[in-house]
Structures are given as structure tokens and as C-alpha cells.
Short mmCIF file of C-alpha atoms in Angstrom, two decimals:
data_model
loop_
_atom_site.label_atom_id
_atom_site.label_comp_id
_atom_site.label_asym_id
_atom_site.label_seq_id
_atom_site.Cartn_x
_atom_site.Cartn_y
_atom_site.Cartn_z
CA VAL A 22 -29.66 30.76 -6.10
CA ALA A 23 -28.93 27.32 -4.64
CA VAL A 24 -25.52 26.76 -3.12
CA GLU A 25 -24.11 23.28 -3.55
CA GLU A 26 -22.16 21.75 -0.72
CA PRO A 27 -18.66 20.63 -1.74
CA GLU A 28 -18.12 16.89 -1.93
CA THR A 29 -15.99 15.49 0.89
CA VAL A 30 -12.93 13.66 -0.36
CA VAL A 31 -10.89 11.47 1.95
CA VAL A 32 -7.28 11.09 0.89
CA MET A 33 -5.40 8.19 2.40
CA GLU A 34 -1.63 8.14 2.53
CA ALA A 35 0.37 5.03 1.75
CA PRO A 36 0.70 2.96 4.91
CA VAL A 37 3.86 2.93 6.96
CA GLY A 38 5.95 -0.19 7.26
CA THR A 39 9.20 -1.96 6.64
CA TYR A 40 8.21 -2.76 3.04
CA ILE A 41 9.52 0.68 2.02
CA ALA A 42 13.12 -0.51 2.49
CA THR A 43 12.79 -3.67 0.34
CA CYS A 44 10.18 -2.71 -2.28
CA GLN A 45 10.31 -0.41 -5.29
CA ASN A 46 7.91 0.99 -7.89
CA ILE A 47 5.46 1.58 -5.03
CA THR A 48 2.05 2.91 -6.03
CA PHE A 49 -0.98 3.61 -3.88
CA GLU A 50 -4.48 4.19 -5.25
CA GLY A 51 -7.61 4.15 -3.12
CA THR A 52 -6.83 1.40 -0.62
CA THR A 53 -4.71 -0.68 -3.01
CA LEU A 54 -0.95 -0.79 -2.51
CA THR A 55 1.16 -2.24 -5.32
CA ALA A 56 4.93 -2.73 -5.34
CA ASP A 57 7.78 -4.88 -6.63
CA CYS A 58 9.25 -6.45 -3.51
CA ALA A 59 12.45 -8.40 -2.96
CA ASN A 60 12.23 -12.05 -1.99
CA ALA A 61 14.70 -12.46 0.89
CA ASP A 62 15.61 -16.02 -0.16
CA THR A 63 16.28 -15.40 -3.87
CA GLY A 64 16.71 -11.63 -4.16
CA ASP A 65 14.21 -11.66 -7.02
CA LEU A 66 11.65 -8.85 -7.27
CA VAL A 67 8.06 -10.05 -7.02
CA SER A 68 5.06 -7.93 -7.99
CA SER A 69 2.60 -7.76 -5.11
CA THR A 70 -0.74 -6.07 -4.46
CA LEU A 71 -2.54 -5.61 -1.14
CA ASP A 72 -5.80 -3.98 -0.02
CA VAL A 73 -4.60 -1.97 2.97
CA ALA A 74 -8.00 -0.76 4.23
CA VAL A 75 -7.54 -2.47 7.63
CA CYS A 76 -3.73 -2.46 7.91
CA GLN A 77 -1.93 -0.60 10.67
CA ALA A 78 1.35 -1.17 8.82
CA VAL A 79 2.69 -3.25 5.94
CA GLU A 80 5.71 -5.53 5.65
CA ASN A 81 7.40 -7.41 2.84
CA LEU A 82 7.29 -11.15 3.59
CA ASN A 83 9.56 -12.76 0.97
CA GLY A 84 8.18 -10.67 -1.87
CA VAL A 85 4.58 -10.53 -0.67
CA LEU A 86 3.07 -7.36 0.79
CA THR A 87 1.54 -8.40 4.12
CA CYS A 88 -0.78 -6.52 6.45
CA VAL A 89 0.32 -5.96 10.04
CA GLU A 90 -2.74 -5.26 12.18
#
């Protein structure tokens, strides 16, 4: 009887950063972070998406998710 090796699954957690305080409806799937973030100038919520594969942290820059390396 052959024994199959279990598949290795890497689970990434949503990146840390200041965006958490100014964004809502935050979702994280794979390496894609999506959120509605406040624009500091207008207060409007802006939908933003970012591939966070190389980010050390993430910030909200006037409604745009931005990678901090």
C-alpha cells in the first residue's frame, strides 16, 4: 500500500500596517489585499487592491493601499 505525502500549504496572514486604522471591508486572499480605504483629503472611501508578496507592511496613502518595503 502506497502512502501519499500530504501537500504542503503555506498560509499567509494579512500584512501589518497602518492601513488597518483607515480601511474597512479588508479581505486577504493568496497575496492579494483588498480594502475600502479613506482618502485623507476628501474622507471618501476608495476601493484599493495590492499584491503584498514583497511588502513588509502596508499603509493607506490617500485611499490607495501602498507597500512599505
